[in-house]
Amino acid sequence: MLFSLIAKQMKMLIRNKQPLIILLVMPLVLITILSNALGSIMDGGEGAAIQANLLIVDDSSWTQEEEAIKLFLEREGVTGPALDALLKQFKSSDPVELLKDTILASDEMKKYIAVDYKQTVDLKAVRQDENIDGILNIPTDFRLNYIKTAYFNNANFAELSLYLNQDNDIRASIIQSVLADWQSGYTQSAALLEANLSPQEIMSNLEGVEKIEQVLEANERKIPASIYYTVGMLVMFALYIPAFLAGFALQEVQWKVYDRILLAGVSPILYTLSIFFTGTLVAFTQQVIMLLFGMFVLGIEWISLEGMTVIIVSYSLFVGALSALMTTLQFRTKTDGIANIFNGLFITVFSFLGGSFFNIRDISEMLGKIGDLTPNGATMSAILSIQKGQDLSVIWPFMFALYILVVVCVLLSIVFFPRRGVAE
């Protein structure tokens, strides 16, 4: 019987053009318009989400150290053509030059790291510069010590100094990720040579850009207008579902259909549950369609699908519970005034506070916190949080609030639902 009631209500919804237009067509049109019209403003026209500033201080150079390297090789018994060949090989695999000319010089890397080179600076002074996110200090005789360590097993290890700006954790993480990858390459040069692999070949293929993407995704993924307004319209238009379902239920009362349902032995609780499950199903379907539209039409890459599923299901359950409660209230008042007030006032206020039109926190942090207390605002904040790359645990406080509302709405609709036929 429950499935028959749900199927009946779904047919009533599908046969009416107005609900379909408002629930599906309007949000998709608004998403497209807002994403394109406000995309350049929200996205800022930036090619990358964030860019770090790196200063490389090289106190030496190959030209300055070449003579010392040559003398060291001669003391090791390397002379003649073999000496020239080794010098040529060492110069071509100079880790500092590989870092400058290969890794940091790539077009992809330039989007994330802006590099400046200086030879001799006052480190104490430049470390106070807030615009510098990281300083790599390459000391005198670094190349000579590197050759001794990598090729002659000398214990005098070539050391570098890396200073990171702790006030810019994300940018510092980008620099640290790339330089750690680079350092790993040059410290393993001896093993690479034994395996007949060129350090130049290995170090030029470091996955620095991929690591940067991981750092950004884990810490600060930029939310473009397409994602923001897809989520904003998703949570806003789901709130129209309860009014439509409650309106159809009131029509059944006016057409004496509801009385016949009661005469058929259907309990009021079962009828309430049918409204709850119908609202949940419609809301879930609506949101899935909008997410797929964002993916295939707007090119959105949704991350953390398991988190998205939890949020969408939770919000759909709330919409179903609100549908049941609104139906109860309309049966009690015997008028569609409740639905009209909800559509005309509450949805507008909730959407404003929840951030569907724009980020309310840009106006007031306090309003933003109030918006998170609304069901649509909590859902939107939860989705945007995981789309920024935050851990899944961040959504549970929002989901807890939603499920409290679900339980309250369902209990109120069952308790206050009329136990007998609803007279006009």
Tab-separated table of C-alpha atoms in Angstrom:
chain	number	residue	atom	x	y	z
A	1	MET	CA	0.000	0.000	0.000
A	2	LEU	CA	2.870	2.391	0.848
A	3	PHE	CA	4.381	1.967	-2.616
A	4	SER	CA	0.973	2.525	-4.218
A	5	LEU	CA	0.594	5.827	-2.370
A	6	ILE	CA	4.098	6.925	-3.370
A	7	ALA	CA	3.441	5.988	-7.011
A	8	LYS	CA	0.156	7.945	-6.948
A	9	GLN	CA	1.856	11.081	-5.628
A	10	MET	CA	4.715	10.774	-8.107
A	11	LYS	CA	2.207	10.574	-10.973
A	12	MET	CA	0.451	13.717	-9.753
A	13	LEU	CA	3.784	15.542	-9.663
A	14	ILE	CA	4.874	14.387	-13.120
A	15	ARG	CA	1.546	15.252	-14.749
A	16	ASN	CA	1.749	18.877	-13.590
A	17	LYS	CA	4.010	21.066	-15.710
A	18	GLN	CA	4.443	23.858	-13.168
A	19	PRO	CA	6.273	21.724	-10.560
A	20	LEU	CA	8.563	20.239	-13.205
A	21	ILE	CA	9.452	23.687	-14.531
A	22	ILE	CA	10.156	25.112	-11.075
A	23	LEU	CA	11.953	22.072	-9.692
A	24	LEU	CA	14.096	21.214	-12.744
A	25	VAL	CA	14.104	23.771	-15.538
A	26	MET	CA	14.438	26.969	-13.503
A	27	PRO	CA	17.419	25.869	-11.375
A	28	LEU	CA	19.332	24.567	-14.399
A	29	VAL	CA	18.747	27.829	-16.266
A	30	LEU	CA	19.762	29.914	-13.235
A	31	ILE	CA	22.899	27.827	-12.669
A	32	THR	CA	23.982	28.404	-16.264
A	33	ILE	CA	23.247	32.136	-16.182
A	34	LEU	CA	24.846	32.825	-12.796
A	35	SER	CA	27.909	30.690	-13.492
A	36	ASN	CA	28.633	32.509	-16.743
A	37	ALA	CA	27.617	35.999	-15.614
A	38	LEU	CA	29.434	35.973	-12.282
A	39	GLY	CA	32.136	33.437	-13.049
A	40	SER	CA	34.777	36.007	-14.011
A	41	ILE	CA	34.079	37.963	-10.812
A	42	MET	CA	34.134	35.007	-8.416
A	43	ASP	CA	36.982	33.165	-10.125
A	44	GLY	CA	39.041	36.326	-10.429
A	45	GLY	CA	40.374	35.271	-13.810
A	46	GLU	CA	43.196	33.386	-12.117
A	47	GLY	CA	44.924	30.516	-13.855
A	48	ALA	CA	45.955	28.885	-10.590
A	49	ALA	CA	44.314	28.807	-7.198
A	50	ILE	CA	47.434	30.062	-5.445
A	51	GLN	CA	51.037	30.958	-6.270
A	52	ALA	CA	54.023	30.788	-3.945
A	53	ASN	CA	57.058	33.095	-4.066
A	54	LEU	CA	60.425	31.332	-3.805
A	55	LEU	CA	63.807	33.053	-3.485
A	56	ILE	CA	66.873	30.987	-4.396
A	57	VAL	CA	70.090	32.362	-2.910
A	58	ASP	CA	73.050	30.679	-4.622
A	59	ASP	CA	76.309	31.722	-2.985
A	60	SER	CA	78.299	29.969	-5.686
A	61	SER	CA	78.096	28.700	-9.274
A	62	TRP	CA	79.585	25.983	-11.450
A	63	THR	CA	82.071	28.454	-12.912
A	64	GLN	CA	83.304	29.439	-9.471
A	65	GLU	CA	83.600	25.861	-8.240
A	66	GLU	CA	84.901	24.184	-11.374
A	67	GLU	CA	88.570	24.701	-10.502
A	68	ALA	CA	88.131	23.262	-7.009
A	69	ILE	CA	86.238	20.272	-8.454
A	70	LYS	CA	89.024	19.705	-10.974
A	71	LEU	CA	91.697	19.729	-8.266
A	72	PHE	CA	89.682	17.245	-6.193
A	73	LEU	CA	89.369	14.856	-9.154
A	74	GLU	CA	93.089	15.052	-9.860
A	75	ARG	CA	93.820	14.164	-6.229
A	76	GLU	CA	91.550	11.173	-6.725
A	77	GLY	CA	93.733	10.077	-9.648
A	78	VAL	CA	91.494	11.197	-12.503
A	79	THR	CA	93.461	12.830	-15.327
A	80	GLY	CA	93.481	13.373	-19.114
A	81	PRO	CA	90.389	12.656	-21.215
A	82	ALA	CA	88.684	10.939	-18.263
A	83	LEU	CA	88.924	14.154	-16.255
A	84	ASP	CA	87.365	16.221	-19.042
A	85	ALA	CA	84.580	13.664	-19.501
A	86	LEU	CA	83.757	13.653	-15.787
A	87	LEU	CA	83.726	17.436	-15.583
A	88	LYS	CA	81.337	17.552	-18.529
A	89	GLN	CA	79.081	14.931	-16.957
A	90	PHE	CA	79.067	16.649	-13.550
A	91	LYS	CA	78.247	19.994	-15.124
A	92	SER	CA	75.322	18.569	-17.107
A	93	SER	CA	73.894	16.899	-13.977
A	94	ASP	CA	74.391	19.859	-11.641
A	95	PRO	CA	71.339	19.560	-9.329
A	96	VAL	CA	71.044	23.329	-8.881
A	97	GLU	CA	70.934	23.964	-12.620
A	98	LEU	CA	68.450	21.121	-13.073
A	99	LEU	CA	66.228	22.741	-10.453
A	100	LYS	CA	66.459	26.149	-12.108
A	101	ASP	CA	66.339	25.229	-15.791
A	102	THR	CA	64.182	22.095	-15.821
A	103	ILE	CA	61.891	21.759	-12.827
A	104	LEU	CA	61.094	25.362	-11.913
A	105	ALA	CA	61.308	26.599	-15.504
A	106	SER	CA	58.414	24.461	-16.778
A	107	ASP	CA	55.234	26.290	-17.762
A	108	GLU	CA	53.114	24.147	-15.434
A	109	MET	CA	55.356	24.855	-12.451
A	110	LYS	CA	55.413	28.603	-13.129
A	111	LYS	CA	51.658	28.703	-12.458
A	112	TYR	CA	52.293	27.665	-8.866
A	113	ILE	CA	55.756	28.968	-7.982
A	114	ALA	CA	57.259	32.358	-8.887
A	115	VAL	CA	61.046	32.186	-8.540
A	116	ASP	CA	63.606	34.913	-7.970
A	117	TYR	CA	67.382	34.305	-7.995
A	118	LYS	CA	70.019	36.198	-6.044
A	119	GLN	CA	73.649	35.452	-5.307
A	120	THR	CA	74.485	37.141	-2.024
A	121	VAL	CA	71.866	38.630	0.305
A	122	ASP	CA	71.349	39.390	3.959
A	123	LEU	CA	69.331	36.314	4.956
A	124	LYS	CA	68.192	37.913	8.207
A	125	ALA	CA	66.704	40.822	6.282
A	126	VAL	CA	64.997	38.870	3.487
A	127	ARG	CA	63.466	36.446	5.992
A	128	GLN	CA	61.454	39.385	7.319
A	129	ASP	CA	59.878	39.972	3.892
A	130	GLU	CA	56.241	38.831	4.128
A	131	ASN	CA	55.989	38.543	0.332
A	132	ILE	CA	58.552	35.733	0.260
A	133	ASP	CA	57.070	32.326	1.092
A	134	GLY	CA	60.304	30.353	0.988
A	135	ILE	CA	64.065	30.851	0.749
A	136	LEU	CA	66.430	28.150	-0.530
A	137	ASN	CA	70.017	28.958	0.452
A	138	ILE	CA	72.652	27.086	-1.542
A	139	PRO	CA	75.973	27.453	0.332
A	140	THR	CA	79.473	27.923	-1.031
A	141	ASP	CA	81.133	24.675	-2.224
A	142	PHE	CA	77.738	22.949	-2.492
A	143	ARG	CA	78.559	21.430	-5.895
A	144	LEU	CA	81.955	20.172	-4.756
A	145	ASN	CA	80.487	18.573	-1.643
A	146	TYR	CA	77.655	17.101	-3.709
A	147	ILE	CA	80.132	15.425	-6.080
A	148	LYS	CA	82.163	14.096	-3.174
A	149	THR	CA	79.056	12.623	-1.568
A	150	ALA	CA	77.214	11.304	-4.618
A	151	TYR	CA	80.150	9.953	-6.608
A	152	PHE	CA	82.965	9.270	-4.124
A	153	ASN	CA	81.052	8.238	-0.968
A	154	ASN	CA	82.523	11.120	0.997
A	155	ALA	CA	80.900	11.714	4.385
A	156	ASN	CA	81.001	15.490	3.938
A	157	PHE	CA	77.357	15.742	2.862
A	158	ALA	CA	76.212	18.705	0.782
A	159	GLU	CA	73.745	20.597	2.954
A	160	LEU	CA	71.117	23.131	1.973
A	161	SER	CA	69.075	25.552	4.053
A	162	LEU	CA	65.350	26.010	3.411
A	163	TYR	CA	63.422	28.756	5.216
A	164	LEU	CA	59.617	28.720	5.013
A	165	ASN	CA	57.181	31.490	5.897
A	166	GLN	CA	54.986	29.984	8.601
A	167	ASP	CA	52.369	32.684	8.105
A	168	ASN	CA	51.571	31.255	4.642
A	169	ASP	CA	51.150	27.547	5.353
A	170	ILE	CA	49.634	26.627	1.996
A	171	ARG	CA	52.279	28.404	-0.088
A	172	ALA	CA	55.017	27.033	2.138
A	173	SER	CA	53.614	23.524	1.621
A	174	ILE	CA	53.807	23.960	-2.153
A	175	ILE	CA	57.481	24.958	-1.995
A	176	GLN	CA	58.323	22.236	0.486
A	177	SER	CA	56.613	19.583	-1.660
A	178	VAL	CA	58.580	20.468	-4.798
A	179	LEU	CA	61.956	20.910	-3.084
A	180	ALA	CA	61.579	17.700	-1.101
A	181	ASP	CA	61.004	15.883	-4.377
A	182	TRP	CA	64.052	17.576	-5.916
A	183	GLN	CA	66.250	16.880	-2.887
A	184	SER	CA	65.237	13.234	-2.904
A	185	GLY	CA	66.466	13.022	-6.487
A	186	TYR	CA	69.915	14.468	-5.948
A	187	THR	CA	70.592	12.615	-2.672
A	188	GLN	CA	69.999	9.320	-4.466
A	189	SER	CA	72.330	10.106	-7.352
A	190	ALA	CA	74.884	7.477	-6.393
A	191	ALA	CA	72.305	4.709	-6.478
A	192	LEU	CA	70.975	5.992	-9.789
A	193	LEU	CA	74.436	5.940	-11.340
A	194	GLU	CA	75.010	2.361	-10.192
A	195	ALA	CA	71.790	1.417	-11.965
A	196	ASN	CA	73.001	3.191	-15.115
A	197	LEU	CA	70.375	5.898	-14.765
A	198	SER	CA	71.242	9.532	-15.311
A	199	PRO	CA	70.384	11.876	-12.408
A	200	GLN	CA	69.458	14.449	-15.038
A	201	GLU	CA	66.929	12.068	-16.573
A	202	ILE	CA	65.349	11.164	-13.247
A	203	MET	CA	65.257	14.655	-11.773
A	204	SER	CA	63.783	16.182	-14.908
A	205	ASN	CA	60.770	13.876	-14.556
A	206	LEU	CA	59.879	14.650	-10.964
A	207	GLU	CA	56.137	14.760	-10.275
A	208	GLY	CA	56.298	18.199	-8.709
A	209	VAL	CA	53.136	19.553	-10.342
A	210	GLU	CA	51.143	16.508	-9.300
A	211	LYS	CA	52.312	16.967	-5.725
A	212	ILE	CA	51.307	20.619	-5.814
A	213	GLU	CA	47.818	19.644	-6.980
A	214	GLN	CA	47.623	17.238	-4.045
A	215	VAL	CA	48.690	19.975	-1.622
A	216	LEU	CA	46.099	22.382	-3.011
A	217	GLU	CA	43.368	19.764	-3.088
A	218	ALA	CA	44.063	18.828	0.517
A	219	ASN	CA	44.176	22.394	1.785
A	220	GLU	CA	42.700	25.072	-0.424
A	221	ARG	CA	40.793	24.044	-3.512
A	222	LYS	CA	39.329	27.125	-5.134
A	223	ILE	CA	35.528	27.050	-5.460
A	224	PRO	CA	34.564	28.418	-8.905
A	225	ALA	CA	31.234	30.067	-9.629
A	226	SER	CA	29.957	26.934	-11.390
A	227	ILE	CA	30.288	24.833	-8.217
A	228	TYR	CA	29.044	27.569	-5.909
A	229	TYR	CA	25.843	28.316	-7.808
A	230	THR	CA	25.121	24.668	-8.614
A	231	VAL	CA	25.149	23.940	-4.897
A	232	GLY	CA	23.284	27.160	-4.091
A	233	MET	CA	20.433	26.419	-6.502
A	234	LEU	CA	20.412	22.748	-5.484
A	235	VAL	CA	19.652	23.479	-1.826
A	236	MET	CA	17.298	26.358	-2.647
A	237	PHE	CA	14.971	24.663	-5.147
A	238	ALA	CA	14.691	21.482	-3.089
A	239	LEU	CA	12.765	23.600	-0.574
A	240	TYR	CA	9.935	24.048	-3.102
A	241	ILE	CA	9.131	20.326	-3.042
A	242	PRO	CA	7.240	20.267	0.320
A	243	ALA	CA	4.824	23.001	-0.802
A	244	PHE	CA	3.970	21.147	-4.014
A	245	LEU	CA	3.372	17.820	-2.259
A	246	ALA	CA	1.316	19.476	0.484
A	247	GLY	CA	-0.725	21.259	-2.192
A	248	PHE	CA	-1.478	17.990	-3.975
A	249	ALA	CA	-2.534	16.418	-0.669
A	250	LEU	CA	-4.910	19.305	-0.002
A	251	GLN	CA	-6.402	18.846	-3.474
A	252	GLU	CA	-7.079	15.208	-2.593
A	253	VAL	CA	-9.022	16.400	0.454
A	254	GLN	CA	-11.056	18.846	-1.629
A	255	TRP	CA	-11.772	16.164	-4.258
A	256	LYS	CA	-12.773	13.631	-1.520
A	257	VAL	CA	-9.910	11.360	-2.612
A	258	TYR	CA	-8.348	11.439	0.847
A	259	ASP	CA	-11.594	10.278	2.483
A	260	ARG	CA	-11.762	7.339	0.109
A	261	ILE	CA	-8.143	6.491	0.984
A	262	LEU	CA	-9.106	6.369	4.670
A	263	LEU	CA	-12.158	4.235	3.885
A	264	ALA	CA	-9.821	1.813	2.102
A	265	GLY	CA	-8.151	1.152	5.450
A	266	VAL	CA	-5.035	3.336	5.038
A	267	SER	CA	-3.922	4.685	8.392
A	268	PRO	CA	-3.027	8.375	8.774
A	269	ILE	CA	0.508	7.366	9.826
A	270	LEU	CA	0.979	5.356	6.622
A	271	TYR	CA	-0.284	8.306	4.558
A	272	THR	CA	2.148	10.630	6.373
A	273	LEU	CA	5.022	8.240	5.716
A	274	SER	CA	4.094	8.102	2.038
A	275	ILE	CA	4.448	11.887	1.834
A	276	PHE	CA	7.789	11.622	3.661
A	277	PHE	CA	9.207	9.008	1.287
A	278	THR	CA	7.813	10.754	-1.802
A	279	GLY	CA	9.450	14.040	-0.786
A	280	THR	CA	12.722	12.229	-0.107
A	281	LEU	CA	12.666	10.485	-3.485
A	282	VAL	CA	11.791	13.632	-5.440
A	283	ALA	CA	14.461	15.678	-3.644
A	284	PHE	CA	17.125	13.027	-4.219
A	285	THR	CA	16.253	12.730	-7.916
A	286	GLN	CA	16.232	16.501	-8.354
A	287	GLN	CA	19.651	16.907	-6.717
A	288	VAL	CA	21.236	14.061	-8.691
A	289	ILE	CA	20.014	15.615	-11.949
A	290	MET	CA	21.506	18.998	-10.977
A	291	LEU	CA	24.834	17.446	-9.985
A	292	LEU	CA	24.999	15.522	-13.265
A	293	PHE	CA	24.153	18.729	-15.141
A	294	GLY	CA	27.061	20.429	-13.401
A	295	MET	CA	29.375	17.550	-14.253
A	296	PHE	CA	28.540	17.039	-17.926
A	297	VAL	CA	27.432	20.526	-19.005
A	298	LEU	CA	29.527	22.841	-16.821
A	299	GLY	CA	32.527	20.512	-16.565
A	300	ILE	CA	32.527	20.337	-12.746
A	301	GLU	CA	34.704	17.674	-11.161
A	302	TRP	CA	32.931	16.642	-7.962
A	303	ILE	CA	35.329	15.217	-5.381
A	304	SER	CA	34.632	12.995	-2.353
A	305	LEU	CA	31.631	11.227	-3.876
A	306	GLU	CA	31.003	9.260	-0.676
A	307	GLY	CA	30.708	12.517	1.257
A	308	MET	CA	28.449	14.000	-1.409
A	309	THR	CA	26.198	10.950	-1.216
A	310	VAL	CA	25.848	11.256	2.571
A	311	ILE	CA	24.980	14.946	2.314
A	312	ILE	CA	22.489	14.574	-0.543
A	313	VAL	CA	20.693	11.661	1.116
A	314	SER	CA	20.545	13.540	4.436
A	315	TYR	CA	19.157	16.699	2.836
A	316	SER	CA	16.634	14.633	0.850
A	317	LEU	CA	15.408	13.046	4.081
A	318	PHE	CA	14.941	16.513	5.569
A	319	VAL	CA	12.939	17.640	2.521
A	320	GLY	CA	10.782	14.535	2.869
A	321	ALA	CA	10.218	15.204	6.579
A	322	LEU	CA	9.351	18.845	5.863
A	323	SER	CA	6.889	17.694	3.191
A	324	ALA	CA	5.115	15.517	5.739
A	325	LEU	CA	4.999	18.326	8.302
A	326	MET	CA	3.699	20.884	5.806
A	327	THR	CA	1.006	18.456	4.679
A	328	THR	CA	-0.057	18.023	8.298
A	329	LEU	CA	-0.216	21.779	8.824
A	330	GLN	CA	-2.304	22.291	5.698
A	331	PHE	CA	-4.687	19.531	6.742
A	332	ARG	CA	-5.016	21.194	10.136
A	333	THR	CA	-5.650	24.678	8.717
A	334	LYS	CA	-7.691	23.377	5.752
A	335	THR	CA	-5.988	25.963	3.513
A	336	ASP	CA	-2.917	26.336	1.317
A	337	GLY	CA	-1.874	29.483	3.199
A	338	ILE	CA	0.994	27.615	4.929
A	339	ALA	CA	2.547	26.646	1.596
A	340	ASN	CA	2.107	30.157	0.185
A	341	ILE	CA	3.805	31.747	3.192
A	342	PHE	CA	6.612	29.206	3.058
A	343	ASN	CA	7.205	29.760	-0.675
A	344	GLY	CA	6.926	33.530	-0.494
A	345	LEU	CA	8.848	34.261	2.684
A	346	PHE	CA	10.699	31.396	4.278
A	347	ILE	CA	12.437	30.093	1.163
A	348	THR	CA	13.658	33.585	0.282
A	349	VAL	CA	14.964	34.264	3.792
A	350	PHE	CA	16.520	30.816	4.156
A	351	SER	CA	18.179	31.064	0.726
A	352	PHE	CA	19.586	34.494	1.569
A	353	LEU	CA	20.978	33.369	4.922
A	354	GLY	CA	22.148	30.038	3.529
A	355	GLY	CA	24.235	31.724	0.830
A	356	SER	CA	22.411	30.590	-2.317
A	357	PHE	CA	22.541	34.075	-3.866
A	358	PHE	CA	26.053	35.036	-2.684
A	359	ASN	CA	28.437	34.246	0.138
A	360	ILE	CA	26.714	35.824	3.127
A	361	ARG	CA	29.994	35.758	5.077
A	362	ASP	CA	31.273	38.528	2.811
A	363	ILE	CA	28.759	40.775	4.586
A	364	SER	CA	28.949	39.436	8.138
A	365	GLU	CA	30.556	36.423	9.778
A	366	MET	CA	27.690	36.404	12.278
A	367	LEU	CA	25.119	36.140	9.463
A	368	GLY	CA	27.181	33.299	8.024
A	369	LYS	CA	26.977	31.403	11.315
A	370	ILE	CA	23.224	32.016	11.456
A	371	GLY	CA	22.957	30.746	7.877
A	372	ASP	CA	24.687	27.500	8.885
A	373	LEU	CA	21.806	26.894	11.301
A	374	THR	CA	19.315	26.759	8.427
A	375	PRO	CA	18.935	23.319	6.798
A	376	ASN	CA	19.843	24.572	3.329
A	377	GLY	CA	22.744	26.635	4.694
A	378	ALA	CA	24.118	23.658	6.622
A	379	THR	CA	23.863	21.469	3.531
A	380	MET	CA	25.553	24.059	1.324
A	381	SER	CA	28.388	24.595	3.813
A	382	ALA	CA	28.906	20.840	4.094
A	383	ILE	CA	29.112	20.365	0.309
A	384	LEU	CA	31.427	23.345	-0.236
A	385	SER	CA	33.675	22.197	2.618
A	386	ILE	CA	34.402	18.839	1.058
A	387	GLN	CA	34.644	20.398	-2.420
A	388	LYS	CA	37.460	22.546	-1.023
A	389	GLY	CA	39.241	19.297	-0.186
A	390	GLN	CA	38.598	19.253	3.544
A	391	ASP	CA	38.323	16.009	5.464
A	392	LEU	CA	34.984	14.200	5.485
A	393	SER	CA	34.703	14.656	9.255
A	394	VAL	CA	33.927	18.365	8.735
A	395	ILE	CA	30.381	17.563	7.535
A	396	TRP	CA	29.166	15.659	10.636
A	397	PRO	CA	28.135	18.698	12.717
A	398	PHE	CA	26.009	19.892	9.784
A	399	MET	CA	24.521	16.419	9.262
A	400	PHE	CA	23.745	16.107	12.989
A	401	ALA	CA	21.702	19.300	12.826
A	402	LEU	CA	19.857	18.043	9.726
A	403	TYR	CA	18.924	14.729	11.330
A	404	ILE	CA	17.601	16.466	14.423
A	405	LEU	CA	15.296	18.467	12.136
A	406	VAL	CA	14.271	15.274	10.310
A	407	VAL	CA	13.247	13.560	13.556
A	408	VAL	CA	11.408	16.654	14.828
A	409	CYS	CA	9.467	17.156	11.575
A	410	VAL	CA	8.471	13.486	11.283
A	411	LEU	CA	7.334	13.285	14.915
A	412	LEU	CA	5.323	16.509	14.684
A	413	SER	CA	3.646	15.406	11.454
A	414	ILE	CA	2.637	12.067	12.960
A	415	VAL	CA	1.437	13.549	16.255
A	416	PHE	CA	-0.620	16.385	14.744
A	417	PHE	CA	-1.900	14.602	11.643
A	418	PRO	CA	-5.752	14.422	11.712
A	419	ARG	CA	-6.901	10.945	12.695
A	420	ARG	CA	-10.218	11.287	10.844
A	421	GLY	CA	-11.285	12.709	7.506
A	422	VAL	CA	-10.516	16.347	6.932
A	423	ALA	CA	-13.685	18.338	6.468
A	424	GLU	CA	-13.672	21.350	4.166
